[in-house]
Coordinates of C-alpha atoms and ligand atoms in Angstrom, one line a residue:
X273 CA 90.9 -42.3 62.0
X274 CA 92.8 -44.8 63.4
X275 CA 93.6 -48.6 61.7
X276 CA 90.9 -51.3 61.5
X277 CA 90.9 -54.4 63.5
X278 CA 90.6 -56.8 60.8
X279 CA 90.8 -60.4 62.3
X280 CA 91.1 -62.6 59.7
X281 CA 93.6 -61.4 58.0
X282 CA 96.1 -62.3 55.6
X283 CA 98.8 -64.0 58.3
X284 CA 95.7 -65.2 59.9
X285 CA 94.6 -67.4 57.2
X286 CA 98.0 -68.0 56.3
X287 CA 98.2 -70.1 59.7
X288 CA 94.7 -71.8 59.3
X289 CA 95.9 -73.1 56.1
X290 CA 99.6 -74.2 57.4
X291 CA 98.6 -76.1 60.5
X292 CA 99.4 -73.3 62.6
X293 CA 97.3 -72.7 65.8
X294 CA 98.1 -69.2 66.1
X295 CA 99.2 -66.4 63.5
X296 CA 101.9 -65.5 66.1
X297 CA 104.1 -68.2 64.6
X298 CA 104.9 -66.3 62.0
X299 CA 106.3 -63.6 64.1
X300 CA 108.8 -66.3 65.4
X301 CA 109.3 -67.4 61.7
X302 CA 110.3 -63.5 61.1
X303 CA 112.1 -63.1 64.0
X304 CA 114.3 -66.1 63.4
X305 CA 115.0 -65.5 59.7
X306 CA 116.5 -62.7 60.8
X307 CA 118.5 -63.8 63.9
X308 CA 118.8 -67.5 63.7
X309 CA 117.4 -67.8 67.2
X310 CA 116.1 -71.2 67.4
X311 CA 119.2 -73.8 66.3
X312 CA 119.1 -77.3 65.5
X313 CA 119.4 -78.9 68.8
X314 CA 118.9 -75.6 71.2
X315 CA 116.6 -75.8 74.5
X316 CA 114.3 -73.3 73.8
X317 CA 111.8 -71.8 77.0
X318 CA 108.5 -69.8 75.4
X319 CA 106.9 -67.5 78.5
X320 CA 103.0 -67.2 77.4
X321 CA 103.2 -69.7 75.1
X322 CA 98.8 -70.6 74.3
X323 CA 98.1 -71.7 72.2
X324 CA 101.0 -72.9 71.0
X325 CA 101.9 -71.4 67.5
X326 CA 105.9 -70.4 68.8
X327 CA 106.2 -73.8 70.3
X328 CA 105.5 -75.6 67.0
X329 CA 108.1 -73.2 65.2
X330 CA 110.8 -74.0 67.7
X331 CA 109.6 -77.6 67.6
X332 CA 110.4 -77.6 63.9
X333 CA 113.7 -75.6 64.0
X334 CA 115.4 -77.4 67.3
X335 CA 114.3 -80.4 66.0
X336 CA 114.2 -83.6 68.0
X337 CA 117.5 -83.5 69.7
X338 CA 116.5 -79.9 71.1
X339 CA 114.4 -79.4 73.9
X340 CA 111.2 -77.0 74.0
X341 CA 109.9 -76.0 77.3
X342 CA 107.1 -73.6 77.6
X343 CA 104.4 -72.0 79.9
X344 CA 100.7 -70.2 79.9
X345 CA 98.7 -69.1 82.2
X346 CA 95.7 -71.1 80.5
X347 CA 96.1 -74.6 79.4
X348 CA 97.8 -75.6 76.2
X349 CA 96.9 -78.7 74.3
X350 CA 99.4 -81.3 74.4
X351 CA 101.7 -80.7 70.9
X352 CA 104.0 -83.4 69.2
X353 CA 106.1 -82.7 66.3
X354 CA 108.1 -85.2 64.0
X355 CA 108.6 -87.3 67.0
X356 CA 109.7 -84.4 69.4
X357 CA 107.1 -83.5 72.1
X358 CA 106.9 -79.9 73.9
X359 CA 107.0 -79.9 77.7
X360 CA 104.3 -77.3 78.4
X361 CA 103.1 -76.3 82.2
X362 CA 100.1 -74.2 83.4
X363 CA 101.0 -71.3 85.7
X364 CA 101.8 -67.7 86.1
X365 CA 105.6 -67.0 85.3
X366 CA 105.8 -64.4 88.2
X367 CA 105.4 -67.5 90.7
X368 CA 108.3 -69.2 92.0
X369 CA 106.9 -72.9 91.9
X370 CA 106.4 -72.2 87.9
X371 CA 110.3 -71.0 88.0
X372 CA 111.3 -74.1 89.9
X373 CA 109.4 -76.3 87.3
X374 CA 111.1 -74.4 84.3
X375 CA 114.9 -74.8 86.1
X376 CA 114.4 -78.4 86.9
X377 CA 113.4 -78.9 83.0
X378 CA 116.7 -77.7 82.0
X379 CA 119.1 -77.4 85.1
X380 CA 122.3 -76.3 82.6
X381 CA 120.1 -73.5 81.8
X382 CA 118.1 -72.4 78.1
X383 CA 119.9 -71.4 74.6
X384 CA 116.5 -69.1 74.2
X385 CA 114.4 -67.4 76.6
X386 CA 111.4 -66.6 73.8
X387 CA 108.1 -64.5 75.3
X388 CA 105.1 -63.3 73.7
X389 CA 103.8 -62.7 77.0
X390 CA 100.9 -60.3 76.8
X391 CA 98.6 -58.8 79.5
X392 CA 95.0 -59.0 78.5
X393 CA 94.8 -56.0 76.6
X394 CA 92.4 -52.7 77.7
X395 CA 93.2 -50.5 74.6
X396 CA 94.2 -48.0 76.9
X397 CA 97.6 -47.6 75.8
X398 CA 99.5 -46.5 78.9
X399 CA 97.4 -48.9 81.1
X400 CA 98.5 -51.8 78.3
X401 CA 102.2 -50.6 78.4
X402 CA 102.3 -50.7 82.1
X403 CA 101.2 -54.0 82.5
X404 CA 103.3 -55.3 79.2
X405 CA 106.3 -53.2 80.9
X406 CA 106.2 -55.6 84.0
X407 CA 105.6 -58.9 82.0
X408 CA 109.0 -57.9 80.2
X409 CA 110.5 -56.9 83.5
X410 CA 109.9 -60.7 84.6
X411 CA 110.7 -62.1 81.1
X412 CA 114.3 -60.7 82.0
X413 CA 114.9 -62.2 85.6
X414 CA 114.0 -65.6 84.0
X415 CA 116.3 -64.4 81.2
X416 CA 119.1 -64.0 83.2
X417 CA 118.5 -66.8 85.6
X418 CA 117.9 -69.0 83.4
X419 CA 120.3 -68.8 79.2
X420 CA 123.4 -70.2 79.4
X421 CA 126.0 -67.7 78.3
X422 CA 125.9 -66.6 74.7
X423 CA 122.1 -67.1 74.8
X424 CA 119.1 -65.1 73.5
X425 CA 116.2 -63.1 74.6
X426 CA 113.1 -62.3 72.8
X427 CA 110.6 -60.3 74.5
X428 CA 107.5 -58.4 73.4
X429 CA 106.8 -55.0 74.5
X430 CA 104.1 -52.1 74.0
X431 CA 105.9 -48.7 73.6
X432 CA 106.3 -46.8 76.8
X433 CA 107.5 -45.1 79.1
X434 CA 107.9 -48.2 81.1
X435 CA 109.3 -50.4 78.3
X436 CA 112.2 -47.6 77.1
X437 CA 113.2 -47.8 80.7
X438 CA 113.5 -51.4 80.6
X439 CA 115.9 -51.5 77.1
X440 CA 118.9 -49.8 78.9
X441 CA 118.7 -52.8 81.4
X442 CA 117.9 -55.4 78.7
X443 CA 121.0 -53.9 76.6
X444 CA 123.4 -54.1 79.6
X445 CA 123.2 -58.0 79.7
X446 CA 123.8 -58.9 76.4
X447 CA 126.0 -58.4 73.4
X448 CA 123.4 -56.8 71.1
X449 CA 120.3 -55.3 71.4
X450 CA 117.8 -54.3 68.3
X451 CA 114.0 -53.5 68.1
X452 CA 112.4 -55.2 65.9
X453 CA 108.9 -54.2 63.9
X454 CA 107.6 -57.2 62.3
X455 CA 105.9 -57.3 58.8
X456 CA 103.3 -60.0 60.2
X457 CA 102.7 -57.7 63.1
X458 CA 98.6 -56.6 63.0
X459 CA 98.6 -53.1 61.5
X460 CA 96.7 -52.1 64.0
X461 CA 99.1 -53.0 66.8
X462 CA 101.9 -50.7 68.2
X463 CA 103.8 -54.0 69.5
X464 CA 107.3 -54.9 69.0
X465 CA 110.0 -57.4 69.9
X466 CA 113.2 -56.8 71.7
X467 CA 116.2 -59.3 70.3
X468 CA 118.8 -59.3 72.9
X469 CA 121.6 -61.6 71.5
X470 CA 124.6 -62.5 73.4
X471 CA 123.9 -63.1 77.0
X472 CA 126.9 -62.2 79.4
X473 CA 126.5 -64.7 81.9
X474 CA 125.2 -64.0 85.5
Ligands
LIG779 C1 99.9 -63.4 72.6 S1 99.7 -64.7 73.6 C2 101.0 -65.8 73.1 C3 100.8 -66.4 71.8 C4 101.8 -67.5 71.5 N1 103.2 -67.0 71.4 C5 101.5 -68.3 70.3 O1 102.3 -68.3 69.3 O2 100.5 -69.0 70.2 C6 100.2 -64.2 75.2 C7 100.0 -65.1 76.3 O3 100.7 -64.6 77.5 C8 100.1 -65.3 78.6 N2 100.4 -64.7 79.8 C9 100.2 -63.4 80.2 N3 100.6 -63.2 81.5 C10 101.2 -64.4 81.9 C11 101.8 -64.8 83.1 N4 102.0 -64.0 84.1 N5 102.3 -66.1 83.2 C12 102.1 -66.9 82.1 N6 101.5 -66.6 81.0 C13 101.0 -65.3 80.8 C14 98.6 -65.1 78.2 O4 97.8 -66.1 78.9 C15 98.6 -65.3 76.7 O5 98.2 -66.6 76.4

């Protein structure tokens, strides 16, 4: 029998009772502990970014001299953080008006290119991996269009035969490349995060 869906679970109310609006945040919170991602100071772009638990992590790591840029397909409430305010747009990452918004934010280009991005899920996993496959695929041009060299790339992907065909290209523009299974991942979920470290410039 396969794992239950248990909602409120343990990260769950974990983030109700920190302030968080999402228990994604404490993906990030993994993520970073273990790769320093999100520096004092960094410009930081989050691709599916509602409701807007990564964007208050990076809020509190960049801090107010970094910059936080991020974008959804549905709209995010506004989000302030010890004086530092997210810039957060509404749109569909695949279009190129949303991509002309996200360079004009930062025209020197991003430290992090962060995405959670996730297709709405059908449970039928190769139908989910396709879809997740192509949301990574455009996570990457942005990637590479948009980090500064030496910069990072998270992305989240649903095993496939898509995704593994992806990682060779992911790996080829950066220093590093790891998968990463997180402990505040749902049990129930196959999910897991690319960390590319180390971009090598256009
Ligand atoms: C798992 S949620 C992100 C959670 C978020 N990281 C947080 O911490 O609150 C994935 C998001 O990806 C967004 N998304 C999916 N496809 C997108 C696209 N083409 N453009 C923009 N956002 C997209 C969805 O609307 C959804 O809100």
């Amino acid at each position: 029998m396969g794992r239950q869906y248990k909602r409120k679970d343990h990260f769950y109310e974990k983030a109700k009772d920190s302030g968080y609006r999402s228990r994604a945040s404490y993906k990030l919170i993994e993520l970073n502990k273990q790769s320093k991602l999100l520096k004092p100071g960094a410009r930081v772009l989050d691709l599916g970014c509602f409701p807007g638990g990564w964007l208050q992590v990076a809020l509190d790591k960049v801090g107010p001299k970094g910059l936080v840029v991020g974008v959804d397909l549905k709209p995010v409430d506004a989000l302030e953080r010890n004086g530092a305010a997210a810039k957060i747009f509404q749109g569909d990452i695949m279009s190129p008006e949303v991509q002309n918004i996200l360079r004009a934010e930062s025209p020197e280009g991003y430290d992090a290119v962060i995405s959670d991005l996730s297709p709405k899920l059908s449970g039928i996993a190769f139908r989910d991996a396709a879809q997740s496959a192509e949301l990574v695929q455009m996570g990457l041009h942005i990637a590479r269009e948009f980090l500064v060299e030496g910069g990072d790339f998270v992305a989240k992907i649903f095993p496939g035969q898509e995704c593994e065909e992806l990682i060779p290209q992911i790996r080829s523009s950066f220093r590093k490349c790891s998968r990463k299974n997180l402990d505040s991942t749902r049990k129930s979920s196959k999910e897991l995060y690319i960390l590319a470290q180390g971009f090598k410039g256009a």
